[in-house]
XYZ file of C-alpha atoms in Angstrom:
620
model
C 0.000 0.000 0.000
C 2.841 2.836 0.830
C 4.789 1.501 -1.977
C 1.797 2.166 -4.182
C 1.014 5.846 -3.015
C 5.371 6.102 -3.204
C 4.679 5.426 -6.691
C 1.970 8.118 -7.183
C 3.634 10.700 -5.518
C 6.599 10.122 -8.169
C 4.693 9.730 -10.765
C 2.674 13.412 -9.711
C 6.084 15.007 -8.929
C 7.507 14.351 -12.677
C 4.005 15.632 -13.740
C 4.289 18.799 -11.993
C 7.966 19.432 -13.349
C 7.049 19.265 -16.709
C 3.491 21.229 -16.261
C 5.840 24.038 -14.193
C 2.935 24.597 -11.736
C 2.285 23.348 -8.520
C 1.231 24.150 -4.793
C 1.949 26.984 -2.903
C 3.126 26.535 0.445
C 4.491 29.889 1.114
C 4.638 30.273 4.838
C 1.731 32.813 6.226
C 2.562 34.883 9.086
C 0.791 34.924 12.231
C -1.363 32.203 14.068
C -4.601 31.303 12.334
C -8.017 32.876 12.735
C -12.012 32.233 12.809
C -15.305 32.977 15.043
C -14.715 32.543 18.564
C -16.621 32.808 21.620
C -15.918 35.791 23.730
C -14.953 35.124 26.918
C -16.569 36.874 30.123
C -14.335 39.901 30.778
C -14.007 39.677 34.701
C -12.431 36.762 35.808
C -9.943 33.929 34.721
C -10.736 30.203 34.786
C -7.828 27.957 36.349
C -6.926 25.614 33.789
C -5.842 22.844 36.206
C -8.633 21.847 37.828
C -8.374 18.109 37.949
C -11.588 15.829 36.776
C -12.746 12.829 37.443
C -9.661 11.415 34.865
C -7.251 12.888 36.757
C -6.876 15.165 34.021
C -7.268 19.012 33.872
C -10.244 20.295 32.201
C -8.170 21.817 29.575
C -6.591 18.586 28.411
C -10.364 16.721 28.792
C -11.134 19.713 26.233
C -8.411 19.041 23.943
C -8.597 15.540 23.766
C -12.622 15.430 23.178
C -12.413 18.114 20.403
C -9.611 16.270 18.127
C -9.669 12.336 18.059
C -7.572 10.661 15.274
C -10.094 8.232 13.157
C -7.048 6.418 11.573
C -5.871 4.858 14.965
C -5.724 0.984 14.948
C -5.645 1.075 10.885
C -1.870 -0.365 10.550
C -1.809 2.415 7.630
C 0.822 4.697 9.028
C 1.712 4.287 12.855
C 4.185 7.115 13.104
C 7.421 7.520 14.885
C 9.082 5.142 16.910
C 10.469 7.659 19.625
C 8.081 6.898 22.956
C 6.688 9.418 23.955
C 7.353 11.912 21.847
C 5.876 13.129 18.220
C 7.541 15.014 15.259
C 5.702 17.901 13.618
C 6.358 20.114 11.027
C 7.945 23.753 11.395
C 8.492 25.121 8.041
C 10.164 28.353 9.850
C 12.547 28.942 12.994
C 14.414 31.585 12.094
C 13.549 33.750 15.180
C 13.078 32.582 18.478
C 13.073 35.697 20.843
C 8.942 36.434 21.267
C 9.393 39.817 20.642
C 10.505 39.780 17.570
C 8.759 37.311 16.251
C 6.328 37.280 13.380
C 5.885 33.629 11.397
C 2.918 31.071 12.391
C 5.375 27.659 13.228
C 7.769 30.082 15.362
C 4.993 31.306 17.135
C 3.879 27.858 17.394
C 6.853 26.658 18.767
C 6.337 29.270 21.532
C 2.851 28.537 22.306
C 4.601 25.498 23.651
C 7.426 27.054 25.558
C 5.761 30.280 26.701
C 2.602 31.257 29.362
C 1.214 34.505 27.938
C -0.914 35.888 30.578
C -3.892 33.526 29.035
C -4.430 30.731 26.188
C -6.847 29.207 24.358
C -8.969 26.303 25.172
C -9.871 23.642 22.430
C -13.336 25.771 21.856
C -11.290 28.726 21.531
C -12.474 30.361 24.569
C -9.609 32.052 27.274
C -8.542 30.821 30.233
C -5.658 31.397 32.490
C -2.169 30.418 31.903
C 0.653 33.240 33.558
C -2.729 34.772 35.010
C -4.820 32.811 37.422
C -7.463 35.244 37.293
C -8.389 39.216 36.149
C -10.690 41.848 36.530
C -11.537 44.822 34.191
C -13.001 48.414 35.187
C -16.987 49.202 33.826
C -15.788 50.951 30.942
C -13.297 47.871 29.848
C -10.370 50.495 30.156
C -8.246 49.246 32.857
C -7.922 45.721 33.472
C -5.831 43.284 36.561
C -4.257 40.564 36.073
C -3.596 38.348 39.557
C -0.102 36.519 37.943
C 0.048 32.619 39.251
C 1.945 32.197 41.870
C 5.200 29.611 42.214
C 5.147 29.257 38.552
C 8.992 29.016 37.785
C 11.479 30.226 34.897
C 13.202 27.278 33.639
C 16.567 26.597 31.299
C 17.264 24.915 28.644
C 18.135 21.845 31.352
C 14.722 21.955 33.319
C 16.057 23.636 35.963
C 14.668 26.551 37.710
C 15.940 29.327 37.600
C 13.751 32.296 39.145
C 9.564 32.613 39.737
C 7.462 34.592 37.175
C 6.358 37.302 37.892
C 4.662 40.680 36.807
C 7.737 42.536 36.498
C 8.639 40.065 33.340
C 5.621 40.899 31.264
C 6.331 44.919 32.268
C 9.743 44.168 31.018
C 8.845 41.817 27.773
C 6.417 44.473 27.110
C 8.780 47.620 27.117
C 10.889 45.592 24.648
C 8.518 45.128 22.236
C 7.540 48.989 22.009
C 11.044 49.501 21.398
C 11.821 50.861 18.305
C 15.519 50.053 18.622
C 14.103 46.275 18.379
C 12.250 46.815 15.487
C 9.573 43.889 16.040
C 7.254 43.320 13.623
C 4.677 42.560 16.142
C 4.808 45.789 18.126
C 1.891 46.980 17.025
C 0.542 44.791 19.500
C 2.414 47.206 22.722
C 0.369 50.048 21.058
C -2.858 48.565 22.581
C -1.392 50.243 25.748
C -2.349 53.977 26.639
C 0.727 56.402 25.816
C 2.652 53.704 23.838
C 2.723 55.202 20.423
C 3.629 58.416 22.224
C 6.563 56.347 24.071
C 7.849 54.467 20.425
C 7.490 57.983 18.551
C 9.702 60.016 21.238
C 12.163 56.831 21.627
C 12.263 56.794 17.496
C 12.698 60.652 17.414
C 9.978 61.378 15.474
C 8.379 63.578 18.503
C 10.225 66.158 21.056
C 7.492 65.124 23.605
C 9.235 63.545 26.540
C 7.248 60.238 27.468
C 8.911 57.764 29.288
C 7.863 53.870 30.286
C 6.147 55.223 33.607
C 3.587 56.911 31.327
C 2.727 53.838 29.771
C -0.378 51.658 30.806
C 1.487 48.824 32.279
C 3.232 48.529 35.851
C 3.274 46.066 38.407
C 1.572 47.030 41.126
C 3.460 44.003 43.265
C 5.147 40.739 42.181
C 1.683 39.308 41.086
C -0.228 42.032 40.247
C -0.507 42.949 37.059
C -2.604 46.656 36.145
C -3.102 47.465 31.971
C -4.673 50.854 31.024
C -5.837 50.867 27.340
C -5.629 53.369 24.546
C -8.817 52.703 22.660
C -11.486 50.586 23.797
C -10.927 47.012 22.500
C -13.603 44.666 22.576
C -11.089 41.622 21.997
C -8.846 42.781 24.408
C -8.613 39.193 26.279
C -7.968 37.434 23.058
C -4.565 39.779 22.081
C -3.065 39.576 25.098
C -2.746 35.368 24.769
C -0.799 36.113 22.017
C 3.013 34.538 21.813
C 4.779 37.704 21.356
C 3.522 39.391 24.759
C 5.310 36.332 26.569
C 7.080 37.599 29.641
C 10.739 37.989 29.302
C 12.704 37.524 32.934
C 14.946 41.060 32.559
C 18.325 39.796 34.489
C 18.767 37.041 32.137
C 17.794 38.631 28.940
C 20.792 41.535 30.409
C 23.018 38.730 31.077
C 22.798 36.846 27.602
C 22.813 40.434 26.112
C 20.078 41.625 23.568
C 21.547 40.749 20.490
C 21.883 36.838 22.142
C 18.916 36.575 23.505
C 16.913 33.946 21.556
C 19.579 32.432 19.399
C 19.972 29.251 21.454
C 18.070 26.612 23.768
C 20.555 27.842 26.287
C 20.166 32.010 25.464
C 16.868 31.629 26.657
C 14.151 30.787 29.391
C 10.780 29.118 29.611
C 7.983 29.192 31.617
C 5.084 27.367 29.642
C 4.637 23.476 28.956
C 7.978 22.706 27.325
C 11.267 23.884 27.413
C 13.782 23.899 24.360
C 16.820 21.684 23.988
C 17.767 21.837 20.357
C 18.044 23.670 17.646
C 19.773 23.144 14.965
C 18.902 26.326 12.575
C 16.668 25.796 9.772
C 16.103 22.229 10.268
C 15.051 20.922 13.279
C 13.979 22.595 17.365
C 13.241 19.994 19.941
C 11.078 20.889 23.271
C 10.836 18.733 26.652
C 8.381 18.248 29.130
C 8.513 21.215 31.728
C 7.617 19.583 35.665
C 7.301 22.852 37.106
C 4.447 23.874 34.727
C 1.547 23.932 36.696
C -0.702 21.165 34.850
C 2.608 19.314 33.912
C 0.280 15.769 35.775
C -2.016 16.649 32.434
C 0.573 16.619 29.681
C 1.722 12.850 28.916
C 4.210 13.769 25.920
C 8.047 13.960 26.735
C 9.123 15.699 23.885
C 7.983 17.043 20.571
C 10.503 17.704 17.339
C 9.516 20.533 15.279
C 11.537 19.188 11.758
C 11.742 21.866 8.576
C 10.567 20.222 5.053
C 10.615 22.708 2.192
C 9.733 19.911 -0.265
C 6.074 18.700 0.089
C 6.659 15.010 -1.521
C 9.914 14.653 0.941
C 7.961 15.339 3.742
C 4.628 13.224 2.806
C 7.604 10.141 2.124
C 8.952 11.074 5.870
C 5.364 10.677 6.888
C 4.796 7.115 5.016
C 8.301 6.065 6.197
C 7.266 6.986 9.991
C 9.657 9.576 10.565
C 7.207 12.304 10.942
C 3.842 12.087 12.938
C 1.826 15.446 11.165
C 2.643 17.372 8.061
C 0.424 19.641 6.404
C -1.127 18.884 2.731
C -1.245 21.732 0.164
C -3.477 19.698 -3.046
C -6.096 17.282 -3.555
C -4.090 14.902 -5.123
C -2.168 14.622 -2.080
C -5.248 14.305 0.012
C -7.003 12.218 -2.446
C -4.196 9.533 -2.507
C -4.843 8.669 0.883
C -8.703 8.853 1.246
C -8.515 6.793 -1.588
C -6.571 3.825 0.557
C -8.877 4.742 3.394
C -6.936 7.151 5.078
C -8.369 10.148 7.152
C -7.178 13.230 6.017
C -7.700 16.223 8.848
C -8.903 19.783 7.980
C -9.574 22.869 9.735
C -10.510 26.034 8.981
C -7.432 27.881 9.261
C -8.617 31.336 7.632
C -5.189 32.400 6.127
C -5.503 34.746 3.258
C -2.486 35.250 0.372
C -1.602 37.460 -1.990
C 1.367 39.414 -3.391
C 3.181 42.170 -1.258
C 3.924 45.291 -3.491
C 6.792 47.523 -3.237
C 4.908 51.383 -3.664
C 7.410 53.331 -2.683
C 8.320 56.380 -4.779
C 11.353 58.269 -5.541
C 10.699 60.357 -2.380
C 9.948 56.940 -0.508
C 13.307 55.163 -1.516
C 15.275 57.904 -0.165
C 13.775 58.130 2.842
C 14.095 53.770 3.451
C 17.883 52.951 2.666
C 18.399 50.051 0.958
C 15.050 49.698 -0.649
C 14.058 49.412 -4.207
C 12.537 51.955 -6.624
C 10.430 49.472 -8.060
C 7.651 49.608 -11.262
C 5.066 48.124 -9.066
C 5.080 51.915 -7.757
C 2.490 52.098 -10.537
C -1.050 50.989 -8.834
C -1.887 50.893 -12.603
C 0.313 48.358 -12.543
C -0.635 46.925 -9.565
C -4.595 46.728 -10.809
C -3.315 45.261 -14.344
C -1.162 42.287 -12.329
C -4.363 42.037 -10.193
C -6.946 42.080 -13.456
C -4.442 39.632 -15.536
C -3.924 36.712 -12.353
C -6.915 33.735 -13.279
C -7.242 32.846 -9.173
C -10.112 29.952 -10.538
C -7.197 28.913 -13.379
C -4.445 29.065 -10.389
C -6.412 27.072 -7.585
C -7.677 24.544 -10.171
C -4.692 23.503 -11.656
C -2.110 24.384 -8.375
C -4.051 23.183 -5.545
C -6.770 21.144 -7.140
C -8.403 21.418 -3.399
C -10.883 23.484 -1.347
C -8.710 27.038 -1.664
C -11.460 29.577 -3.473
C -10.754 33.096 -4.955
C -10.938 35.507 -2.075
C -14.000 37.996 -2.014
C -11.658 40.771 0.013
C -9.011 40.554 2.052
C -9.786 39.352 5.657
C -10.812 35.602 5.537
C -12.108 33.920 9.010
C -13.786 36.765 10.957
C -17.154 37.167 12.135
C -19.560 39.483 11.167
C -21.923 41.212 13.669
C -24.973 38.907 13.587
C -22.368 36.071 13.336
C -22.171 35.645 9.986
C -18.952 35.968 7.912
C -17.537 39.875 7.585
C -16.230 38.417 4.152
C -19.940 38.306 3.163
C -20.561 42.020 4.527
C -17.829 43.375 2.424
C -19.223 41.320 -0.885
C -22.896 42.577 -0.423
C -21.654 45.958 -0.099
C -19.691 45.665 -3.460
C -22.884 44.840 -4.935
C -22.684 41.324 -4.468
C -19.767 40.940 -6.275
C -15.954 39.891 -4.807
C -13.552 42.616 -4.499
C -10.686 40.617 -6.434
C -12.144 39.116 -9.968
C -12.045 35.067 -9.621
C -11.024 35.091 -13.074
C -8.511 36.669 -15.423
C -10.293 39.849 -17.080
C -7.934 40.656 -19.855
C -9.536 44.019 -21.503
C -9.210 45.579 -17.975
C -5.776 44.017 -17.115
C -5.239 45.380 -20.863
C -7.090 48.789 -19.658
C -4.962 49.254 -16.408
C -1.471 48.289 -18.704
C -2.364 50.971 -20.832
C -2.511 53.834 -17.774
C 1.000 52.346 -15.814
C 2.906 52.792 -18.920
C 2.199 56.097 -18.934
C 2.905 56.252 -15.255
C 6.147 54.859 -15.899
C 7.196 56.865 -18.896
C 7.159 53.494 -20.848
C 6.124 52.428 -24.334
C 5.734 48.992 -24.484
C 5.288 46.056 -21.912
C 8.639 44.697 -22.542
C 9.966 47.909 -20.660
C 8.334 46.736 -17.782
C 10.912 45.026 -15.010
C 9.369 43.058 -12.227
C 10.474 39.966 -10.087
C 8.679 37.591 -8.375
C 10.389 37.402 -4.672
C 9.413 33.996 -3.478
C 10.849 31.886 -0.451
C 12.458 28.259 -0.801
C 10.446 25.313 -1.535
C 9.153 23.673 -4.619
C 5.518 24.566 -4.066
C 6.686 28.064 -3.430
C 8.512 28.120 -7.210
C 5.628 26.196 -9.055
C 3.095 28.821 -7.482
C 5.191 31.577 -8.822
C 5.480 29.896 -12.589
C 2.344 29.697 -13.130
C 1.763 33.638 -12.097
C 4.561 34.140 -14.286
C 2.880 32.454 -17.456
C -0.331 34.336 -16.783
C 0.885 37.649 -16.615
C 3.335 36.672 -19.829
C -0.289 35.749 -21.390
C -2.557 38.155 -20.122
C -0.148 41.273 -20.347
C 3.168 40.676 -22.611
C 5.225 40.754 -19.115
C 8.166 39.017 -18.595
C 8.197 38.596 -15.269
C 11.317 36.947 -13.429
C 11.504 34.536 -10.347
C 13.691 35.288 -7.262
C 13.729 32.309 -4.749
C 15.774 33.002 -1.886
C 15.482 31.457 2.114
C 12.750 32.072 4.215
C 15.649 34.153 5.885
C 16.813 35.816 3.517
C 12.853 36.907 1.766
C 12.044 38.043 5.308
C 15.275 40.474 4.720
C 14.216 41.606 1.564
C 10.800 42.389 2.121
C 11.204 43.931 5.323
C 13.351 46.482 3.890
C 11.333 46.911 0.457
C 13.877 45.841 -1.511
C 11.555 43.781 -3.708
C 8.680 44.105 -6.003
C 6.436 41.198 -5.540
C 6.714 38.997 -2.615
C 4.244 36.465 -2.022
C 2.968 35.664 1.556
C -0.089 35.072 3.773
C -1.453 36.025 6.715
C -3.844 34.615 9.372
C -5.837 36.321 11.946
C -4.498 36.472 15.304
C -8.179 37.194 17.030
C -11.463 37.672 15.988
C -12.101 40.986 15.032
C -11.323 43.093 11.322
C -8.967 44.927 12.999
C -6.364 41.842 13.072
C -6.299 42.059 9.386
C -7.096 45.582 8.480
C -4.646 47.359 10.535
C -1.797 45.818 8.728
C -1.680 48.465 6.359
C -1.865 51.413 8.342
C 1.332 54.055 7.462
C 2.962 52.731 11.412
C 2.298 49.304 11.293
C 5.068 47.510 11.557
C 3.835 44.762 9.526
C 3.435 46.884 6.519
C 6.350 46.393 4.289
C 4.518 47.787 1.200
C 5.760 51.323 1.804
C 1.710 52.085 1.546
C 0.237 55.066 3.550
C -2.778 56.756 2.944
C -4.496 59.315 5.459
C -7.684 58.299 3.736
C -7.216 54.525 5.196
C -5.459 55.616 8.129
C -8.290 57.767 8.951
C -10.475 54.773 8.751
C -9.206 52.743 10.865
C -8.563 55.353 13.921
C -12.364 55.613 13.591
C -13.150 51.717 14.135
C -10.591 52.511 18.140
C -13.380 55.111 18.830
C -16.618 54.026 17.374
C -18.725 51.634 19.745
C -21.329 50.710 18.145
C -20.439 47.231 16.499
C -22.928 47.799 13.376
C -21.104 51.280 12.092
C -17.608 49.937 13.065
C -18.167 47.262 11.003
C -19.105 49.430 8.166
C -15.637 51.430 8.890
C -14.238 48.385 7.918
C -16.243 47.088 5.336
C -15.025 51.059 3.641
C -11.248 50.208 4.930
C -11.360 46.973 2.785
C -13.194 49.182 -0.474
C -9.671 51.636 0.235
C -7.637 48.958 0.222
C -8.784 47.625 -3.179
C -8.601 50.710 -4.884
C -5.370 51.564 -3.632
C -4.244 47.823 -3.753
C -0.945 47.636 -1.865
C -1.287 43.890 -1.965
C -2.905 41.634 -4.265
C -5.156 39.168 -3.238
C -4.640 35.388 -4.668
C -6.684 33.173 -2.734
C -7.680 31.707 -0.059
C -6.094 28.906 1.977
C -8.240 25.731 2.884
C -6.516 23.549 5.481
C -5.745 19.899 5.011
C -3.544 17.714 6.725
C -2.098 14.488 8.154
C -1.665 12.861 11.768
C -0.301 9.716 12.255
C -1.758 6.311 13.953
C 0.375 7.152 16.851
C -1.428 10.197 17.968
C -5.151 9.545 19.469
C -6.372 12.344 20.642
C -5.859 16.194 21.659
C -3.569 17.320 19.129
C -5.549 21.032 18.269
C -5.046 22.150 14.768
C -7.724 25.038 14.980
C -8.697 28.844 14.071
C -5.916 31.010 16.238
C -4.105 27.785 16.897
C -2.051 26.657 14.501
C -0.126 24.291 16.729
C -1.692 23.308 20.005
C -0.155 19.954 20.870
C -0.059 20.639 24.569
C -2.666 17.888 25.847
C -1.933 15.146 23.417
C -2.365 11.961 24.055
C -0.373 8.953 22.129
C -2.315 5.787 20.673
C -1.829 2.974 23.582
């Protein structure tokens, strides 16, 4: 039977060669999104209350919302390692929580980290670093009550030092750091003054504001107090996010900045696991933590996070049993193995991709050194790419799987009477999706016509663009076939650029590119997570985009309480961003993967979650 799916996946490899298209598994940043319950604001839940198992009610959770159906089959029993499983991390580049930005990293840390709260397997918060909170009436001010004789461990196991609220006051003034430069620090501007802190730290303002203005302090070693900005609705569900992990100051000064995070041993853990290994870009390994508070729930030893760029090496590592899950990015992959009777998981992950642009001008590249003046400057240009891409061509003969054309941009968040906000922004547009399914070559023609001019240019063959992907065959067949259709649909040769995960993250950060394709999943439930990307500060814009007009939108939704008209803020935000189009839309992602025999139950693969392996439990 594995010798006959072997011989597929050969057979489908040589196939794909010779078409030059394939799947896309370009690594989306962030954690993964979808409609989740919203918790009660005013207290915490204390995840290790034991049941009648013995077990916590967290790990009952996990392991009633994900059972494997393939146990006992004798298909494909997994690794031999006891106790332990081996899961896929396509990125590890960065390890230090602050700076952090990919989904897998901030997987890995979901294991090795407390934030002040997780996720349960219904998505709903509970306590983790915080045993309990309150907020004020007007949802301004909130206290966290930090758990008490949970320790900071090594890369050993040992304890080092108790947590405590000075490390989140500390891991928090580092991320609104400019001199750190995280991606993720738009997440530190939640807090009242912050902005005003990062722009006087940055230089950009001569008004003094100093960390004791900000709306964090420790009030004692467990006490926690946040003061707010803006009102924010999801407040709850940010703060469980990876990259406001507590950082314990005197070892992170002892290690030194630029160290910290660049080893198992430049760093410590206070969440489930602690890391061991890592040997860069291929493999991290984690351990069982016994200081963790529900360490009696968690029965795995160790999990290895292993890199695969190369989807057909890692579904043969899977067959051979030396991995345990790997993700699937086609339906022929899936379909071989429903076809021998196989389970193949899915869940609705809610990642959204599409094509960074570079639109900086000449004004632009001078003020960000070592950036690109780049054609894509041109939204002409930028409409015509968009007009000339055939996303039902693309997903049909890529993917072959449940991916669809994306309607707008944000995929996975609810509307205000529950429904989808994806279907909000459509009916507003007149029913119609904001990003044409299929190629529409007079207007792709149309748009051509307008960026020439733009560019001073006479003819398509002037035009220079390159298509900035990261490593990985699915990566490189995704950006062939865009090449053929815009070499079709517009008379543009269009060149490929594949270059490390690493190395891409480089490039795009500091614009020196002028298409880079990537993805991005919500990190809570709420437009904003999406929307705000491309606001002039964020630090995850790297399109050099800024417009007052969608700037201005946004600040509105941080002021407007009533959840209809917000909405509508961002249902206008989404119409800006179309017209303006600092990224192009391509489709969007439908989840499928594979879990070995060995795993039975509690292994979370769900909306905000990409990894939760926490409470697994291994196949007796």
């Amino acid at each position: 039977m594995k010798n006959r799916i072997l011989a597929m996946l050969l057979a489908l490899a040589m196939v794909l060669s010779l078409a030059a298209c394939g799947d896309n598994g370009t690594t989306a940043e962030t954690t993964v999104p979808a409609a989740a319950a919203t918790p009660a604001a005013d207290g915490g839940t204390q995840a290790a209350e034991s049941t009648g198992s013995g077990l916590s009610e967290q790990a009952e959770l996990a392991n009633a919302v994900y059972t494997n159906a393939n146990v006992g089959k004798g298909m494909y029993t997994g690794t031999s390692e006891p106790g332990a499983i081996t899961v896929e991390c396509s990125t590890m580049d960065v390890m230090n929580t602050v700076k952090m930005t990919y989904a897998t990293e901030l997987a890995v840390a979901r294991h090795t980290y407390d934030a002040l709260v997780k996720l349960d397997g219904n998505n709903n918060v509970y306590g983790a670093a915080a045993e309990s909170w309150e907020t004020s009436d007007d949802g301004m001010t909130w206290t966290f009550h930090i758990r008490q004789g949970a320790k900071w461990v090594d890369s050993t196991g040992t304890p080092v030092a108790d947590v405590t609220a000075n490390d989140f006051v500390f891991a928090w003034s580092e991320l609104i750091n400019p001199d750190n430069a995280s991606e993720y620090s738009s997440f530190g501007m939640v807090f009242k003054n912050a902005q005003a802190y990062w722009d006087y730290k940055a230089g950009e303002s001569t008004t003094e504001v100093t960390l004791d203005d900000v709306g964090f302090k420790a009030l004692d070693d467990y006490t926690l107090q946040v003061e707010l900005e803006n009102y924010q609705p999801y407040f709850l569900q940010t703060v469980k996010f990876e990259v406001l992990s507590p950082v314990y100051e005197p070892f992170y000064t002892e290690v030194g900045a630029d160290a910290y995070g660049t080893a198992p041993d430049k760093m410590l853990y206070n969440g489930p696991f602690y890391m061991t290994e890592w040997i860069t870009d291929n493999k991290i390994v984690v351990e069982k933590n016994p200081t963790w508070y529900d360490a009696d729930s968690v029965s795995l030893n160790k999990i290895n996070f292993v890199k695969y760029t190369d989807r057909n090496t890692a579904i043969n590592a899977f067959m051979g049993g030396e991995i345990d899950i790997i993700d699937l990015s086609n339906g022929d992959q899936s379909g071989m193995f429903t076809a021998e009777g196989y389970t193949v998981d899915a869940f609705a992950g809610g990642y959204s991709f599409y094509f960074y642009t570079n639109t900086l001008d000449e004004d632009g590249v001078a003020a960000n050194p070592g950036s690109k003046l780049s054609d894509t400057r041109s939204v002409n240009l930028r409409k015509a790419i968009s007009y000339a891409i055939d996303r039902t061509q693309l997903i049909a003969t890529v993917f072959k799987n449940q991916n669809t054309s994306p309607d707008c941009f944000s995929l996975g968040i609810s509307s205000v009477d529950g429904g989808s906000f994806g279907d909000v922004v459509k009916a507003a547009n007149g029913g119609q999706a904001l990003y044409p399914a299929t190629a529409d070559t007079a207007k792709a023609q149309e748009y051509l016509t307008a960026a020439l001019a733009d560019l001073g240019y006479t003819d398509a063959s002037q035009i220079d663009i390159t298509l900035m992907t990261s490593e990985g065959t699915a990566n490189e067949l995704f950006s062939q076939v865009i090449q053929e259709q815009l070499r079709q649909n517009l008379g543009i040769e269009a060149k490929i650029e594949v270059l490390t995960i690493g190395e891409a993250r480089a490039r795009r950060n500091a614009k020196n590119y002028d298409l880079f394709s990537g993805g991005w999943g919500p990190d809570y439930n709420d437009p904003m997570t999406d929307l705000e990307l491309w606001t002039s500060n964020n630090s995850n814009n790297h399109t050099g985009y800024a417009s007052e007009a969608y700037d201005a939108l946004i600040d509105a939704t941080k002021t407007e309480t009533d959840p209809a008209a917000r909405e509508q803020l961002f249902v206008q935000a989404e119409m800006q961003l179309a017209e303006d189009m600092p990224v192009i839309p391509t489709y969007w992602r439908a989840e499928e993967y594979l879990a070995s025999e060995k795993i039975a139950s509690g292994a979370l693969r769900l909306p905000f979650q990409y990894y939760n392996l926490i409470y697994t439990q291994l196949a007796d």
